[in-house]
Structures are given as C-alpha cells and as structure tokens.
C-alpha cells in the first residue's frame, strides 16, 4: 500500500486522472441504475412514440413516419396513420444499411408487405436526445433509450439511400407464412410495451438486429452484435434465398434504384419497389422447379 501511495503521489497528474476516471465510473453506474425515460428533449425523427391498437388480426399504427428527403436533408416532416390486417401479410423483407467504412457494423430494418402492394417498415433505434450523437461504446452503458419507429418504405429507404447517401440492400426473408405473422405480432406487442414503459437501448443486447432476432425467436449469434455480417448469417441459415451469398448480395443492392425512385410520385413508391424486387428475386422466390 505504501508503494502504491508513493507511486500515486509521485506525479501530480496521477490524482487528477484517477479523479476523472472515478467520475466517469460513478456517472456510468448512476446512469445504468436509473430508470429509462419516455419524456426527454428527443432528436426530432425519434421524438414521437408509436402507438399500436390490436384487435384479433386487425391492427393500427400511429404515427407512421413519412418524411420526405433530398440530398441536402429533410424536405418535409410528415406523419400518417395506417390500418392493416395480419392475415393480409404476404412477405417480409430484410433491409441492411452498412455503416460506411466498416464491414462489421450496419443498421438493420424490416419491411412488411401486405395485400395491395402496401409496405410498412420498422426501424429500431437508439433514441437520442436533441444534439446527442450516437456512440456504440456509450450504448453499452444505458446512454440511450430504445425506440421502435414505424415508417413508410419510402421514408426508411430514401432517408438512407438519398439523404445519407448510404448503400442500401433489401432481401426477401424465407420463412413460413405463420412465422411471418408471429414475427409481426411480436414486434407490434413490443411496440405496445414501449408506449408506457421505456427501455434502454444496448449495443450488445438490445440493438436494431438482436431486437429483431429475439422477436423471431432466434438464439444468440455473433452477427447480432457484428451487424454488418447479419445478412451473410441469415443466408447461412437458409433464411435468405439464393444459390450463393454473392448472388443474393448483388440482387439485394437497391441503392441506385431507390435514389432514382425518389423522383417518382410518392404514392407510386411501394408498387414500384415491389415490382423491382419481385423481378430481381423471381427465381429465388418461386423455389425449385
């Protein structure tokens, strides 16, 4: 102990550094033991809590984000309400937005396709406050609440491919009709639970990908943290169709198509996107002859 005290006092910076570390540790501990909050000064895109009403197979969601974008930023903040029926669910599409400059990190989303070429999307986010920047490291220590944001396909895709100029990939999910319905229902129930009881986002245990995996009933896998590999992992499990992953990955790249589609009438977006996806994936979706 005497040696430690002598070493500690030998340099005037050591007590200062130790004090700073102690403050950070105590601050993190206080944050991790405090309850998550519903009411903060949220970043605008994450500011509205989604409300779900379910009755048998019918459900409604509000608000549904339907923002408009250009390459310069947000052009219009729009919201809508939507009524759907789980029995009319046709396909589930897995969307991947790689983090620029990284092969290991990505944001993942889902698009639910209903009869009549209607799409409803879900993005699970770290709910940041106004002027707060996302940090994967801080996300391990209850720095952010968790947000389930339901949005139009146009909002979710254009935001990434056009405004952020990020690569965007969309894959069909090869699961049974019953599994699709169970997945959707569980995510709606999780959204309902967040209406009155906030939860924390966690980079390792409650991020965009493993929240989806938990709703799907999947066991833990490294790809749920190394999310940039999540599409490859799903392919390896047979949940993304195709003769090989390289072929599936090439088919899924919709970046240029979505950027061009931003100039089309908004009401035509879902049908145009689905037509393109079905054409690309026709052989894989039709199954073996």
Short mmCIF file of C-alpha atoms in Angstrom, two decimals:
data_model
loop_
_atom_site.label_atom_id
_atom_site.label_comp_id
_atom_site.label_asym_id
_atom_site.label_seq_id
_atom_site.Cartn_x
_atom_site.Cartn_y
_atom_site.Cartn_z
CA UNK A 1 0.00 0.00 0.00
CA UNK A 2 2.83 2.40 0.86
CA UNK A 3 4.43 1.78 -2.52
CA UNK A 4 1.12 2.42 -4.26
CA UNK A 5 0.61 5.69 -2.36
CA UNK A 6 4.15 6.76 -3.16
CA UNK A 7 3.63 5.97 -6.88
CA UNK A 8 0.30 7.74 -6.82
CA UNK A 9 1.76 10.90 -5.30
CA UNK A 10 4.93 10.95 -7.37
CA UNK A 11 3.27 12.64 -10.32
CA UNK A 12 0.70 15.44 -9.87
CA UNK A 13 -1.27 14.24 -12.91
CA UNK A 14 -2.00 10.83 -11.46
CA UNK A 15 -4.52 12.02 -8.82
CA UNK A 16 -6.25 14.17 -11.45
CA UNK A 17 -6.51 11.29 -13.91
CA UNK A 18 -7.76 8.97 -11.15
CA UNK A 19 -10.40 11.52 -10.19
CA UNK A 20 -11.59 11.81 -13.78
CA UNK A 21 -11.83 8.02 -14.10
CA UNK A 22 -13.76 7.82 -10.83
CA UNK A 23 -16.20 10.48 -12.03
CA UNK A 24 -16.77 8.60 -15.30
CA UNK A 25 -17.27 5.28 -13.50
CA UNK A 26 -19.67 6.76 -10.95
CA UNK A 27 -21.55 8.62 -13.67
CA UNK A 28 -21.93 5.46 -15.74
CA UNK A 29 -23.05 3.50 -12.69
CA UNK A 30 -25.66 6.12 -11.84
CA UNK A 31 -26.97 6.10 -15.40
CA UNK A 32 -27.11 2.30 -15.54
CA UNK A 33 -29.13 2.06 -12.33
CA UNK A 34 -31.59 4.83 -13.23
CA UNK A 35 -34.89 4.09 -14.94
CA UNK A 36 -35.34 4.68 -18.66
CA UNK A 37 -37.47 7.71 -19.53
CA UNK A 38 -40.25 8.37 -22.03
CA UNK A 39 -40.08 12.15 -21.80
CA UNK A 40 -36.89 13.85 -22.93
CA UNK A 41 -35.93 16.51 -25.46
CA UNK A 42 -35.65 13.96 -28.28
CA UNK A 43 -33.94 14.23 -31.65
CA UNK A 44 -36.90 15.11 -33.95
CA UNK A 45 -37.01 11.90 -36.00
CA UNK A 46 -37.19 9.89 -32.76
CA UNK A 47 -39.45 12.27 -30.91
CA UNK A 48 -42.83 10.58 -31.34
CA UNK A 49 -43.80 7.39 -29.55
CA UNK A 50 -45.54 4.86 -31.78
CA UNK A 51 -48.95 3.64 -30.61
CA UNK A 52 -50.42 0.33 -31.68
CA UNK A 53 -54.00 -0.89 -31.36
CA UNK A 54 -54.65 -4.58 -31.97
CA UNK A 55 -57.96 -6.41 -32.27
CA UNK A 56 -57.75 -10.03 -33.37
CA UNK A 57 -55.91 -9.87 -36.71
CA UNK A 58 -56.55 -6.17 -37.36
CA UNK A 59 -54.18 -3.51 -36.09
CA UNK A 60 -53.46 0.18 -36.49
CA UNK A 61 -50.22 2.10 -36.07
CA UNK A 62 -49.75 5.82 -35.44
CA UNK A 63 -47.76 7.79 -36.13
CA UNK A 64 -46.11 6.25 -39.17
CA UNK A 65 -43.12 8.33 -40.24
CA UNK A 66 -43.41 9.50 -43.85
CA UNK A 67 -40.73 12.15 -44.07
CA UNK A 68 -39.54 13.47 -47.42
CA UNK A 69 -35.85 13.96 -48.24
CA UNK A 70 -33.42 15.39 -50.74
CA UNK A 71 -29.66 15.03 -50.88
CA UNK A 72 -29.48 18.26 -48.87
CA UNK A 73 -31.52 16.95 -45.95
CA UNK A 74 -35.09 16.76 -44.69
CA UNK A 75 -37.57 18.37 -47.08
CA UNK A 76 -40.76 17.76 -45.07
CA UNK A 77 -41.70 16.13 -41.76
CA UNK A 78 -44.85 14.11 -42.39
CA UNK A 79 -46.77 11.52 -40.38
CA UNK A 80 -49.70 9.28 -41.14
CA UNK A 81 -51.83 6.56 -39.59
CA UNK A 82 -52.32 3.09 -41.03
CA UNK A 83 -54.75 0.21 -40.66
CA UNK A 84 -53.61 -3.31 -41.52
CA UNK A 85 -54.57 -6.95 -41.11
CA UNK A 86 -52.09 -9.64 -40.14
CA UNK A 87 -53.94 -12.14 -42.34
CA UNK A 88 -53.05 -9.95 -45.34
CA UNK A 89 -49.31 -10.14 -44.68
CA UNK A 90 -47.55 -11.58 -47.73
CA UNK A 91 -43.77 -11.13 -47.45
CA UNK A 92 -41.15 -9.91 -45.01
CA UNK A 93 -38.13 -8.07 -46.44
CA UNK A 94 -34.86 -7.64 -44.56
CA UNK A 95 -33.10 -4.34 -45.11
CA UNK A 96 -29.42 -3.68 -44.43
CA UNK A 97 -27.68 -0.30 -44.30
CA UNK A 98 -23.91 -0.85 -43.87
CA UNK A 99 -22.01 1.70 -41.83
CA UNK A 100 -19.68 3.50 -44.25
CA UNK A 101 -16.09 2.38 -43.84
CA UNK A 102 -16.93 -0.73 -41.82
CA UNK A 103 -17.64 -4.31 -42.81
CA UNK A 104 -18.77 -5.25 -39.30
CA UNK A 105 -21.36 -2.59 -38.46
CA UNK A 106 -24.71 -1.96 -40.11
CA UNK A 107 -28.25 -0.88 -39.35
CA UNK A 108 -30.96 -3.46 -40.00
CA UNK A 109 -34.66 -2.93 -40.62
CA UNK A 110 -37.74 -4.86 -41.74
CA UNK A 111 -40.37 -4.17 -44.38
CA UNK A 112 -43.73 -5.95 -44.10
CA UNK A 113 -45.60 -6.42 -47.37
CA UNK A 114 -49.41 -6.59 -47.32
CA UNK A 115 -52.04 -7.27 -49.96
CA UNK A 116 -52.47 -4.45 -52.44
CA UNK A 117 -48.74 -3.69 -52.62
CA UNK A 118 -48.71 -1.95 -49.26
CA UNK A 119 -45.48 -1.78 -47.27
CA UNK A 120 -45.00 -0.97 -43.60
CA UNK A 121 -41.47 -0.63 -42.25
CA UNK A 122 -39.87 -0.83 -38.82
CA UNK A 123 -36.58 0.63 -37.67
CA UNK A 124 -35.35 0.00 -34.12
CA UNK A 125 -33.13 2.83 -32.95
CA UNK A 126 -31.09 4.21 -30.10
CA UNK A 127 -33.39 7.05 -29.04
CA UNK A 128 -31.07 10.01 -28.93
CA UNK A 129 -31.77 13.36 -27.39
CA UNK A 130 -31.55 16.65 -29.28
CA UNK A 131 -27.94 17.34 -30.35
CA UNK A 132 -26.82 13.95 -28.98
CA UNK A 133 -24.56 11.80 -31.14
CA UNK A 134 -24.76 8.02 -31.30
CA UNK A 135 -21.85 6.10 -29.81
CA UNK A 136 -21.61 2.31 -29.81
CA UNK A 137 -19.40 2.47 -26.72
CA UNK A 138 -21.82 4.70 -24.79
CA UNK A 139 -24.62 2.45 -25.94
CA UNK A 140 -23.24 -0.26 -23.66
CA UNK A 141 -23.96 1.88 -20.60
CA UNK A 142 -27.62 2.91 -20.87
CA UNK A 143 -26.81 6.15 -22.67
CA UNK A 144 -29.88 5.89 -24.93
CA UNK A 145 -33.46 4.75 -24.62
CA UNK A 146 -34.90 2.32 -27.17
CA UNK A 147 -37.24 3.45 -29.98
CA UNK A 148 -39.44 1.41 -32.31
CA UNK A 149 -40.16 3.69 -35.28
CA UNK A 150 -42.74 2.52 -37.82
CA UNK A 151 -42.40 4.21 -41.19
CA UNK A 152 -43.26 4.02 -44.83
CA UNK A 153 -40.84 2.15 -47.07
CA UNK A 154 -40.24 5.42 -48.87
CA UNK A 155 -39.19 7.18 -45.69
CA UNK A 156 -36.88 4.42 -44.49
CA UNK A 157 -35.21 3.79 -47.84
CA UNK A 158 -34.94 7.34 -49.19
CA UNK A 159 -33.56 8.59 -45.87
CA UNK A 160 -30.65 6.20 -46.21
CA UNK A 161 -30.03 5.94 -49.95
CA UNK A 162 -30.60 9.62 -50.78
CA UNK A 163 -30.17 11.91 -47.78
CA UNK A 164 -27.38 9.91 -46.11
CA UNK A 165 -26.04 8.52 -49.43
CA UNK A 166 -25.55 5.10 -47.85
CA UNK A 167 -25.63 1.74 -49.59
CA UNK A 168 -28.98 0.04 -49.11
CA UNK A 169 -29.79 -3.66 -49.51
CA UNK A 170 -33.16 -5.45 -49.39
CA UNK A 171 -33.50 -9.24 -49.12
CA UNK A 172 -36.58 -11.48 -49.02
CA UNK A 173 -36.89 -13.47 -45.79
CA UNK A 174 -37.50 -17.17 -46.41
CA UNK A 175 -39.74 -18.14 -43.50
CA UNK A 176 -43.20 -19.69 -43.40
CA UNK A 177 -46.38 -17.61 -43.50
CA UNK A 178 -47.05 -18.48 -39.87
CA UNK A 179 -43.54 -17.37 -38.84
CA UNK A 180 -44.08 -14.07 -40.66
CA UNK A 181 -47.31 -13.45 -38.78
CA UNK A 182 -45.75 -14.38 -35.43
CA UNK A 183 -42.80 -12.07 -36.07
CA UNK A 184 -45.05 -9.15 -36.93
CA UNK A 185 -47.32 -9.72 -33.95
CA UNK A 186 -44.40 -9.90 -31.52
CA UNK A 187 -42.92 -6.66 -32.84
CA UNK A 188 -46.29 -4.95 -32.52
CA UNK A 189 -46.55 -6.21 -28.93
CA UNK A 190 -43.05 -4.94 -28.19
CA UNK A 191 -44.05 -1.56 -29.62
CA UNK A 192 -47.11 -1.54 -27.36
CA UNK A 193 -44.95 -2.24 -24.32
CA UNK A 194 -42.79 0.82 -25.06
CA UNK A 195 -45.83 3.11 -25.06
CA UNK A 196 -45.92 3.21 -21.26
CA UNK A 197 -42.68 1.61 -20.12
CA UNK A 198 -39.42 2.87 -21.58
CA UNK A 199 -36.47 0.54 -22.07
CA UNK A 200 -32.79 1.17 -22.67
CA UNK A 201 -31.03 0.50 -25.95
CA UNK A 202 -27.91 -1.61 -25.56
CA UNK A 203 -25.23 -2.02 -28.23
CA UNK A 204 -24.71 -5.68 -27.32
CA UNK A 205 -28.08 -6.89 -26.07
CA UNK A 206 -30.84 -4.60 -27.36
CA UNK A 207 -29.69 -3.20 -30.69
CA UNK A 208 -31.52 -2.98 -34.02
CA UNK A 209 -30.59 -6.52 -35.03
CA UNK A 210 -30.89 -8.56 -31.88
CA UNK A 211 -34.25 -6.96 -31.04
CA UNK A 212 -35.49 -8.38 -34.36
CA UNK A 213 -33.80 -11.71 -33.66
CA UNK A 214 -35.43 -12.00 -30.25
CA UNK A 215 -38.85 -11.30 -31.75
CA UNK A 216 -38.17 -14.02 -34.34
CA UNK A 217 -37.22 -16.48 -31.58
CA UNK A 218 -33.63 -16.92 -32.79
CA UNK A 219 -30.83 -17.98 -30.49
CA UNK A 220 -27.97 -15.56 -29.93
CA UNK A 221 -25.29 -15.34 -32.63
CA UNK A 222 -22.20 -13.10 -33.10
CA UNK A 223 -23.91 -11.46 -36.11
CA UNK A 224 -26.39 -9.83 -33.74
CA UNK A 225 -23.52 -7.65 -32.48
CA UNK A 226 -21.36 -7.64 -35.62
CA UNK A 227 -24.42 -6.50 -37.52
CA UNK A 228 -22.61 -5.86 -40.79
CA UNK A 229 -22.49 -9.64 -41.20
CA UNK A 230 -26.15 -10.24 -40.34
CA UNK A 231 -27.24 -10.74 -43.96
CA UNK A 232 -24.48 -13.31 -44.52
CA UNK A 233 -25.50 -15.06 -41.31
CA UNK A 234 -29.17 -15.20 -42.34
CA UNK A 235 -28.13 -16.63 -45.70
CA UNK A 236 -26.06 -19.32 -43.97
CA UNK A 237 -29.18 -20.34 -42.04
CA UNK A 238 -31.24 -20.58 -45.21
CA UNK A 239 -33.34 -17.53 -44.31
CA UNK A 240 -32.26 -15.59 -47.40
CA UNK A 241 -32.71 -17.48 -50.68
CA UNK A 242 -30.19 -17.81 -53.48
CA UNK A 243 -27.61 -20.20 -54.95
CA UNK A 244 -24.80 -18.40 -53.10
CA UNK A 245 -24.38 -15.34 -50.93
CA UNK A 246 -22.56 -13.32 -53.60
CA UNK A 247 -25.56 -13.69 -55.91
CA UNK A 248 -28.03 -12.80 -53.16
CA UNK A 249 -25.98 -9.78 -52.11
CA UNK A 250 -25.84 -8.48 -55.70
CA UNK A 251 -29.60 -8.90 -56.14
CA UNK A 252 -30.30 -7.05 -52.90
CA UNK A 253 -28.45 -3.82 -53.76
CA UNK A 254 -31.24 -1.29 -54.38
CA UNK A 255 -29.20 1.86 -53.75
CA UNK A 256 -29.28 3.25 -57.29
CA UNK A 257 -32.87 2.16 -57.86
CA UNK A 258 -34.12 3.88 -54.70
CA UNK A 259 -32.18 7.05 -55.49
CA UNK A 260 -33.87 7.21 -58.90
CA UNK A 261 -37.27 6.39 -57.39
CA UNK A 262 -37.13 9.50 -55.21
CA UNK A 263 -38.22 11.46 -58.28
CA UNK A 264 -41.37 9.36 -58.75
CA UNK A 265 -44.73 10.30 -57.18
CA UNK A 266 -44.68 9.23 -53.50
CA UNK A 267 -47.89 7.22 -53.86
CA UNK A 268 -46.22 5.04 -56.52
CA UNK A 269 -43.21 4.10 -54.38
CA UNK A 270 -44.42 0.84 -52.80
CA UNK A 271 -45.70 -0.71 -56.02
CA UNK A 272 -42.60 0.31 -57.99
CA UNK A 273 -40.24 -1.03 -55.35
CA UNK A 274 -42.11 -4.34 -55.03
CA UNK A 275 -42.22 -4.78 -58.79
CA UNK A 276 -38.44 -4.33 -58.93
CA UNK A 277 -37.81 -6.69 -56.02
CA UNK A 278 -40.09 -9.39 -57.39
CA UNK A 279 -38.42 -9.18 -60.78
CA UNK A 280 -34.95 -9.46 -59.26
CA UNK A 281 -35.84 -12.31 -56.92
CA UNK A 282 -38.32 -14.17 -59.16
CA UNK A 283 -36.25 -17.34 -59.49
CA UNK A 284 -35.35 -17.47 -55.79
CA UNK A 285 -38.90 -16.73 -54.58
CA UNK A 286 -40.52 -19.28 -56.90
CA UNK A 287 -38.46 -22.10 -55.39
CA UNK A 288 -37.18 -25.21 -57.13
CA UNK A 289 -38.94 -26.25 -60.32
#
